[in-house]
Amino acid sequence: EWNAMNEAGVVNDMSAPGLAGLPRRTGKKPIIAAVNGICMGGGFEMVANCDIILASSAAIFSLPEVKRGIVPVAGCLPRLTRTIGLQRTMDLVLTGRNVSATTLHDWGLISQVVDPPADVVRAAVGVAEIMCKNSPDSLIVGRLGVRMSWEAGSVEDTVSDLADQWYPRLVGGPNFAEGIQAFVEKRSPSWKNSKL
C-alpha cells in the first residue's frame, strides 16, 4: 500500500487516529495489551502506548522501520524513552533488532511474562477482573495521574492538577463514601458507575 502511495506521490499521513488511536488517546479506561507472537513496527508502537502490557514468553518485539527508511513516529519514541531509557530505546530504534518479552520485562516495559504462551489472554483478562473490583473513580483518577506524570514530566504540575482538580471530584463522588463505609463495615464495596 505504501509503495503504491509513493508511486502516486501521496505522502502517508501519520496523524490521529492512526494505530487504533492509541498514540493520542484521551479515554478514561485502562488499556491492557496481551501480546503473543510477533509484535513489530506499528504493533509495537500500539503496545508502547498501552497502560499495562502482558506478553507470552514466545513474543518477539522489534522496531524494524530503520531497515526500510522509516521512523516510528506514532508516540513510541518519547514514551519508550521515558519507560525504558534513552540508550535502550536508541538500541531498538537504530538497530531494528528483535528483543524478547523477557528482555522488555527486565527493562520495565512489560508487566508480566506469561508461560505457556496460550495463557496470555487469560492472564490479561485476570488483570482486568482485578481492576473491575476496584472503585471506577479511583481507576480513572489513578490512571490519569500516572499518565500525566509520564507525559508531562513535571511532578509539581501533576501533583497540583491531581490535588486541585481531580481529588476533590473523587472525594465528592459516591464511590469514595462507599469505599470508606464498606471498610468500616468490613464488607465489599458496591460501586456505582463513574461520573468522572
PDB file of C-alpha atoms in Angstrom:
ATOM      1  CA  GLU A   1       0.000   0.000   0.000  1.00  0.00           C
ATOM      2  CA  TRP A   2       2.794   2.408   0.909  1.00  0.00           C
ATOM      3  CA  ASN A   3       4.612   1.577  -2.276  1.00  0.00           C
ATOM      4  CA  ALA A   4       1.524   2.416  -4.357  1.00  0.00           C
ATOM      5  CA  MET A   5       1.115   5.664  -2.392  1.00  0.00           C
ATOM      6  CA  ASN A   6       4.777   6.558  -3.022  1.00  0.00           C
ATOM      7  CA  GLU A   7       4.407   5.876  -6.729  1.00  0.00           C
ATOM      8  CA  ALA A   8       1.321   8.115  -6.820  1.00  0.00           C
ATOM      9  CA  GLY A   9       3.118  10.888  -4.906  1.00  0.00           C
ATOM     10  CA  VAL A  10       0.837  10.536  -1.880  1.00  0.00           C
ATOM     11  CA  VAL A  11       2.507  11.150   1.497  1.00  0.00           C
ATOM     12  CA  ASN A  12       1.444   8.739   4.221  1.00  0.00           C
ATOM     13  CA  ASP A  13      -0.356  10.665   6.953  1.00  0.00           C
ATOM     14  CA  MET A  14       0.633   9.561  10.467  1.00  0.00           C
ATOM     15  CA  SER A  15      -1.775  11.849  12.313  1.00  0.00           C
ATOM     16  CA  ALA A  16      -4.541  10.701  14.658  1.00  0.00           C
ATOM     17  CA  PRO A  17      -6.326   8.358  14.873  1.00  0.00           C
ATOM     18  CA  GLY A  18      -3.630   6.102  13.426  1.00  0.00           C
ATOM     19  CA  LEU A  19      -2.724   2.841  15.154  1.00  0.00           C
ATOM     20  CA  ALA A  20      -6.188   2.416  16.652  1.00  0.00           C
ATOM     21  CA  GLY A  21      -5.978   5.919  18.135  1.00  0.00           C
ATOM     22  CA  LEU A  22      -3.653   4.731  20.908  1.00  0.00           C
ATOM     23  CA  PRO A  23      -0.847   7.301  20.429  1.00  0.00           C
ATOM     24  CA  ARG A  24      -3.173  10.244  21.147  1.00  0.00           C
ATOM     25  CA  ARG A  25      -5.769   8.503  23.246  1.00  0.00           C
ATOM     26  CA  THR A  26      -7.616  10.580  25.820  1.00  0.00           C
ATOM     27  CA  GLY A  27     -10.045   7.971  27.163  1.00  0.00           C
ATOM     28  CA  LYS A  28     -10.555   7.077  30.792  1.00  0.00           C
ATOM     29  CA  LYS A  29     -10.398   3.287  30.661  1.00  0.00           C
ATOM     30  CA  PRO A  30      -7.125   1.397  31.093  1.00  0.00           C
ATOM     31  CA  ILE A  31      -5.888  -0.431  28.009  1.00  0.00           C
ATOM     32  CA  ILE A  32      -4.288  -3.821  28.652  1.00  0.00           C
ATOM     33  CA  ALA A  33      -2.207  -5.397  25.888  1.00  0.00           C
ATOM     34  CA  ALA A  34      -1.915  -9.173  25.607  1.00  0.00           C
ATOM     35  CA  VAL A  35       0.894  -9.955  23.171  1.00  0.00           C
ATOM     36  CA  ASN A  36       1.590 -13.387  21.749  1.00  0.00           C
ATOM     37  CA  GLY A  37       3.801 -13.883  18.707  1.00  0.00           C
ATOM     38  CA  ILE A  38       5.476 -11.253  16.549  1.00  0.00           C
ATOM     39  CA  CYS A  39       4.968  -7.623  17.599  1.00  0.00           C
ATOM     40  CA  MET A  40       6.855  -5.370  15.211  1.00  0.00           C
ATOM     41  CA  GLY A  41       6.628  -1.843  13.858  1.00  0.00           C
ATOM     42  CA  GLY A  42       3.159  -0.377  14.291  1.00  0.00           C
ATOM     43  CA  GLY A  43       2.134  -3.242  16.554  1.00  0.00           C
ATOM     44  CA  PHE A  44       4.995  -2.449  18.922  1.00  0.00           C
ATOM     45  CA  GLU A  45       4.053   1.242  18.768  1.00  0.00           C
ATOM     46  CA  MET A  46       0.485   0.375  19.759  1.00  0.00           C
ATOM     47  CA  VAL A  47       1.726  -1.729  22.668  1.00  0.00           C
ATOM     48  CA  ALA A  48       4.101   1.022  23.855  1.00  0.00           C
ATOM     49  CA  ASN A  49       1.071   3.303  24.209  1.00  0.00           C
ATOM     50  CA  CYS A  50      -0.927   0.866  26.373  1.00  0.00           C
ATOM     51  CA  ASP A  51      -1.312   1.151  30.137  1.00  0.00           C
ATOM     52  CA  ILE A  52      -0.375  -2.423  31.059  1.00  0.00           C
ATOM     53  CA  ILE A  53       1.396  -4.968  28.868  1.00  0.00           C
ATOM     54  CA  LEU A  54       1.400  -8.723  29.326  1.00  0.00           C
ATOM     55  CA  ALA A  55       3.323 -10.835  26.833  1.00  0.00           C
ATOM     56  CA  SER A  56       3.771 -14.514  26.250  1.00  0.00           C
ATOM     57  CA  SER A  57       7.210 -15.971  26.720  1.00  0.00           C
ATOM     58  CA  ALA A  58       7.240 -16.584  22.951  1.00  0.00           C
ATOM     59  CA  ALA A  59       6.543 -12.958  21.952  1.00  0.00           C
ATOM     60  CA  ILE A  60       9.170 -11.138  19.881  1.00  0.00           C
ATOM     61  CA  PHE A  61       9.326  -7.340  19.654  1.00  0.00           C
ATOM     62  CA  SER A  62      11.048  -5.073  17.144  1.00  0.00           C
ATOM     63  CA  LEU A  63      11.014  -1.592  15.652  1.00  0.00           C
ATOM     64  CA  PRO A  64      12.397  -2.545  12.218  1.00  0.00           C
ATOM     65  CA  GLU A  65      11.397   0.714  10.496  1.00  0.00           C
ATOM     66  CA  VAL A  66      15.037   1.857  10.193  1.00  0.00           C
ATOM     67  CA  LYS A  67      15.669  -1.096   7.866  1.00  0.00           C
ATOM     68  CA  ARG A  68      13.093   0.319   5.428  1.00  0.00           C
ATOM     69  CA  GLY A  69      13.849   4.026   5.623  1.00  0.00           C
ATOM     70  CA  ILE A  70      11.011   4.726   8.056  1.00  0.00           C
ATOM     71  CA  VAL A  71      10.890   6.035  11.632  1.00  0.00           C
ATOM     72  CA  PRO A  72       8.240   5.060  14.234  1.00  0.00           C
ATOM     73  CA  VAL A  73       6.542   8.416  14.840  1.00  0.00           C
ATOM     74  CA  ALA A  74       3.255   7.424  16.476  1.00  0.00           C
ATOM     75  CA  GLY A  75       4.214   8.143  20.070  1.00  0.00           C
ATOM     76  CA  CYS A  76       6.508   5.266  20.914  1.00  0.00           C
ATOM     77  CA  LEU A  77       9.810   7.159  20.713  1.00  0.00           C
ATOM     78  CA  PRO A  78       9.187   9.572  23.614  1.00  0.00           C
ATOM     79  CA  ARG A  79       7.156   7.032  25.559  1.00  0.00           C
ATOM     80  CA  LEU A  80       9.703   4.241  25.241  1.00  0.00           C
ATOM     81  CA  THR A  81      12.471   6.682  26.174  1.00  0.00           C
ATOM     82  CA  ARG A  82      10.612   7.594  29.361  1.00  0.00           C
ATOM     83  CA  THR A  83       9.832   3.962  30.161  1.00  0.00           C
ATOM     84  CA  ILE A  84      12.974   2.001  29.266  1.00  0.00           C
ATOM     85  CA  GLY A  85      15.552   4.785  28.948  1.00  0.00           C
ATOM     86  CA  LEU A  86      17.482   6.633  26.271  1.00  0.00           C
ATOM     87  CA  GLN A  87      20.123   4.043  25.422  1.00  0.00           C
ATOM     88  CA  ARG A  88      17.745   1.087  25.282  1.00  0.00           C
ATOM     89  CA  THR A  89      15.328   2.998  23.071  1.00  0.00           C
ATOM     90  CA  MET A  90      18.220   4.075  20.830  1.00  0.00           C
ATOM     91  CA  ASP A  91      19.288   0.449  20.587  1.00  0.00           C
ATOM     92  CA  LEU A  92      15.828  -0.672  19.448  1.00  0.00           C
ATOM     93  CA  VAL A  93      15.198   2.238  17.068  1.00  0.00           C
ATOM     94  CA  LEU A  94      18.645   2.442  15.456  1.00  0.00           C
ATOM     95  CA  THR A  95      19.315  -1.286  15.042  1.00  0.00           C
ATOM     96  CA  GLY A  96      15.827  -2.621  14.361  1.00  0.00           C
ATOM     97  CA  ARG A  97      16.840  -5.819  16.177  1.00  0.00           C
ATOM     98  CA  ASN A  98      14.441  -8.297  17.739  1.00  0.00           C
ATOM     99  CA  VAL A  99      14.096  -8.495  21.525  1.00  0.00           C
ATOM    100  CA  SER A 100      12.264 -10.988  23.694  1.00  0.00           C
ATOM    101  CA  ALA A 101       9.407 -10.403  26.078  1.00  0.00           C
ATOM    102  CA  THR A 102      11.767 -11.326  28.917  1.00  0.00           C
ATOM    103  CA  THR A 103      14.187  -8.571  27.899  1.00  0.00           C
ATOM    104  CA  LEU A 104      11.404  -5.970  27.774  1.00  0.00           C
ATOM    105  CA  HIS A 105      10.141  -7.213  31.139  1.00  0.00           C
ATOM    106  CA  ASP A 106      13.618  -6.754  32.593  1.00  0.00           C
ATOM    107  CA  TRP A 107      13.711  -3.262  31.060  1.00  0.00           C
ATOM    108  CA  GLY A 108      10.381  -2.327  32.677  1.00  0.00           C
ATOM    109  CA  LEU A 109       8.049  -2.177  29.665  1.00  0.00           C
ATOM    110  CA  ILE A 110       6.215  -5.462  30.122  1.00  0.00           C
ATOM    111  CA  SER A 111       4.367  -6.044  33.393  1.00  0.00           C
ATOM    112  CA  GLN A 112       4.207  -9.812  33.199  1.00  0.00           C
ATOM    113  CA  VAL A 113       5.658 -12.569  31.015  1.00  0.00           C
ATOM    114  CA  VAL A 114       3.167 -15.417  30.700  1.00  0.00           C
ATOM    115  CA  ASP A 115       4.011 -19.059  30.118  1.00  0.00           C
ATOM    116  CA  PRO A 116       2.609 -21.081  28.461  1.00  0.00           C
ATOM    117  CA  PRO A 117       2.022 -18.584  25.643  1.00  0.00           C
ATOM    118  CA  ALA A 118      -1.589 -19.659  25.125  1.00  0.00           C
ATOM    119  CA  ASP A 119      -2.464 -18.276  28.584  1.00  0.00           C
ATOM    120  CA  VAL A 120      -1.590 -14.626  27.857  1.00  0.00           C
ATOM    121  CA  VAL A 121      -5.140 -13.513  27.050  1.00  0.00           C
ATOM    122  CA  ARG A 122      -6.486 -15.301  30.129  1.00  0.00           C
ATOM    123  CA  ALA A 123      -3.830 -13.553  32.241  1.00  0.00           C
ATOM    124  CA  ALA A 124      -4.767 -10.144  30.765  1.00  0.00           C
ATOM    125  CA  VAL A 125      -8.451 -10.779  31.476  1.00  0.00           C
ATOM    126  CA  GLY A 126      -7.450 -11.732  35.026  1.00  0.00           C
ATOM    127  CA  VAL A 127      -5.743  -8.352  35.465  1.00  0.00           C
ATOM    128  CA  ALA A 128      -8.874  -6.635  34.122  1.00  0.00           C
ATOM    129  CA  GLU A 129     -11.054  -8.588  36.555  1.00  0.00           C
ATOM    130  CA  ILE A 130      -8.898  -7.464  39.468  1.00  0.00           C
ATOM    131  CA  MET A 131      -9.224  -3.850  38.298  1.00  0.00           C
ATOM    132  CA  CYS A 132     -13.001  -4.194  37.957  1.00  0.00           C
ATOM    133  CA  LYS A 133     -13.283  -4.992  41.670  1.00  0.00           C
ATOM    134  CA  ASN A 134     -11.894  -1.539  42.478  1.00  0.00           C
ATOM    135  CA  SER A 135     -13.571   1.850  42.503  1.00  0.00           C
ATOM    136  CA  PRO A 136     -14.132   3.035  38.922  1.00  0.00           C
ATOM    137  CA  ASP A 137     -13.490   6.615  40.058  1.00  0.00           C
ATOM    138  CA  SER A 138     -10.171   5.641  41.645  1.00  0.00           C
ATOM    139  CA  LEU A 139      -9.175   3.748  38.499  1.00  0.00           C
ATOM    140  CA  ILE A 140      -9.862   6.813  36.356  1.00  0.00           C
ATOM    141  CA  VAL A 141      -8.031   9.286  38.597  1.00  0.00           C
ATOM    142  CA  GLY A 142      -5.155   6.916  39.368  1.00  0.00           C
ATOM    143  CA  ARG A 143      -4.622   6.140  35.670  1.00  0.00           C
ATOM    144  CA  LEU A 144      -4.845   9.830  34.821  1.00  0.00           C
ATOM    145  CA  GLY A 145      -2.234  10.728  37.432  1.00  0.00           C
ATOM    146  CA  VAL A 146       0.206   8.092  36.194  1.00  0.00           C
ATOM    147  CA  ARG A 147      -0.274   9.089  32.554  1.00  0.00           C
ATOM    148  CA  MET A 148       0.056  12.802  33.378  1.00  0.00           C
ATOM    149  CA  SER A 149       3.353  12.163  35.126  1.00  0.00           C
ATOM    150  CA  TRP A 150       4.533  10.029  32.187  1.00  0.00           C
ATOM    151  CA  GLU A 151       3.508  12.580  29.565  1.00  0.00           C
ATOM    152  CA  ALA A 152       4.127  15.947  31.205  1.00  0.00           C
ATOM    153  CA  GLY A 153       7.317  15.224  33.081  1.00  0.00           C
ATOM    154  CA  SER A 154       6.597  17.849  35.743  1.00  0.00           C
ATOM    155  CA  VAL A 155       5.981  16.301  39.147  1.00  0.00           C
ATOM    156  CA  GLU A 156       4.686  19.556  40.605  1.00  0.00           C
ATOM    157  CA  ASP A 157       2.226  20.157  37.757  1.00  0.00           C
ATOM    158  CA  THR A 158       0.909  16.614  38.057  1.00  0.00           C
ATOM    159  CA  VAL A 159       0.569  16.823  41.853  1.00  0.00           C
ATOM    160  CA  SER A 160      -1.173  20.205  41.579  1.00  0.00           C
ATOM    161  CA  ASP A 161      -3.613  19.026  38.898  1.00  0.00           C
ATOM    162  CA  LEU A 162      -4.478  15.904  40.866  1.00  0.00           C
ATOM    163  CA  ALA A 163      -4.815  17.704  44.212  1.00  0.00           C
ATOM    164  CA  ASP A 164      -6.667  20.773  42.905  1.00  0.00           C
ATOM    165  CA  GLN A 165      -8.872  19.334  40.162  1.00  0.00           C
ATOM    166  CA  TRP A 166      -9.254  15.573  40.428  1.00  0.00           C
ATOM    167  CA  TYR A 167      -9.054  14.688  44.112  1.00  0.00           C
ATOM    168  CA  PRO A 168     -11.985  16.957  45.064  1.00  0.00           C
ATOM    169  CA  ARG A 169     -14.085  15.335  42.331  1.00  0.00           C
ATOM    170  CA  LEU A 170     -13.073  11.877  43.555  1.00  0.00           C
ATOM    171  CA  VAL A 171     -13.865  12.681  47.199  1.00  0.00           C
ATOM    172  CA  GLY A 172     -17.169  14.298  46.218  1.00  0.00           C
ATOM    173  CA  GLY A 173     -18.379  11.201  44.407  1.00  0.00           C
ATOM    174  CA  PRO A 174     -20.434   8.341  45.795  1.00  0.00           C
ATOM    175  CA  ASN A 175     -17.686   5.742  45.335  1.00  0.00           C
ATOM    176  CA  PHE A 176     -15.364   7.490  47.788  1.00  0.00           C
ATOM    177  CA  ALA A 177     -18.044   7.426  50.509  1.00  0.00           C
ATOM    178  CA  GLU A 178     -18.953   3.827  49.655  1.00  0.00           C
ATOM    179  CA  GLY A 179     -15.348   2.656  49.822  1.00  0.00           C
ATOM    180  CA  ILE A 180     -14.789   4.180  53.252  1.00  0.00           C
ATOM    181  CA  GLN A 181     -18.134   2.957  54.590  1.00  0.00           C
ATOM    182  CA  ALA A 182     -17.511  -0.579  53.283  1.00  0.00           C
ATOM    183  CA  PHE A 183     -14.118  -0.584  55.006  1.00  0.00           C
ATOM    184  CA  VAL A 184     -15.663   0.456  58.320  1.00  0.00           C
ATOM    185  CA  GLU A 185     -18.436  -2.128  57.939  1.00  0.00           C
ATOM    186  CA  LYS A 186     -15.927  -4.833  56.900  1.00  0.00           C
ATOM    187  CA  ARG A 187     -17.776  -5.648  53.662  1.00  0.00           C
ATOM    188  CA  SER A 188     -17.100  -5.488  49.951  1.00  0.00           C
ATOM    189  CA  PRO A 189     -17.963  -2.144  48.347  1.00  0.00           C
ATOM    190  CA  SER A 190     -20.871  -1.789  45.952  1.00  0.00           C
ATOM    191  CA  TRP A 191     -19.506   0.603  43.321  1.00  0.00           C
ATOM    192  CA  LYS A 192     -21.606   2.907  41.155  1.00  0.00           C
ATOM    193  CA  ASN A 193     -20.852   3.851  37.545  1.00  0.00           C
ATOM    194  CA  SER A 194     -18.353   6.676  37.451  1.00  0.00           C
ATOM    195  CA  LYS A 195     -19.499  10.233  36.810  1.00  0.00           C
ATOM    196  CA  LEU A 196     -15.936  11.496  36.287  1.00  0.00           C
TER     197      LEU A 196
END
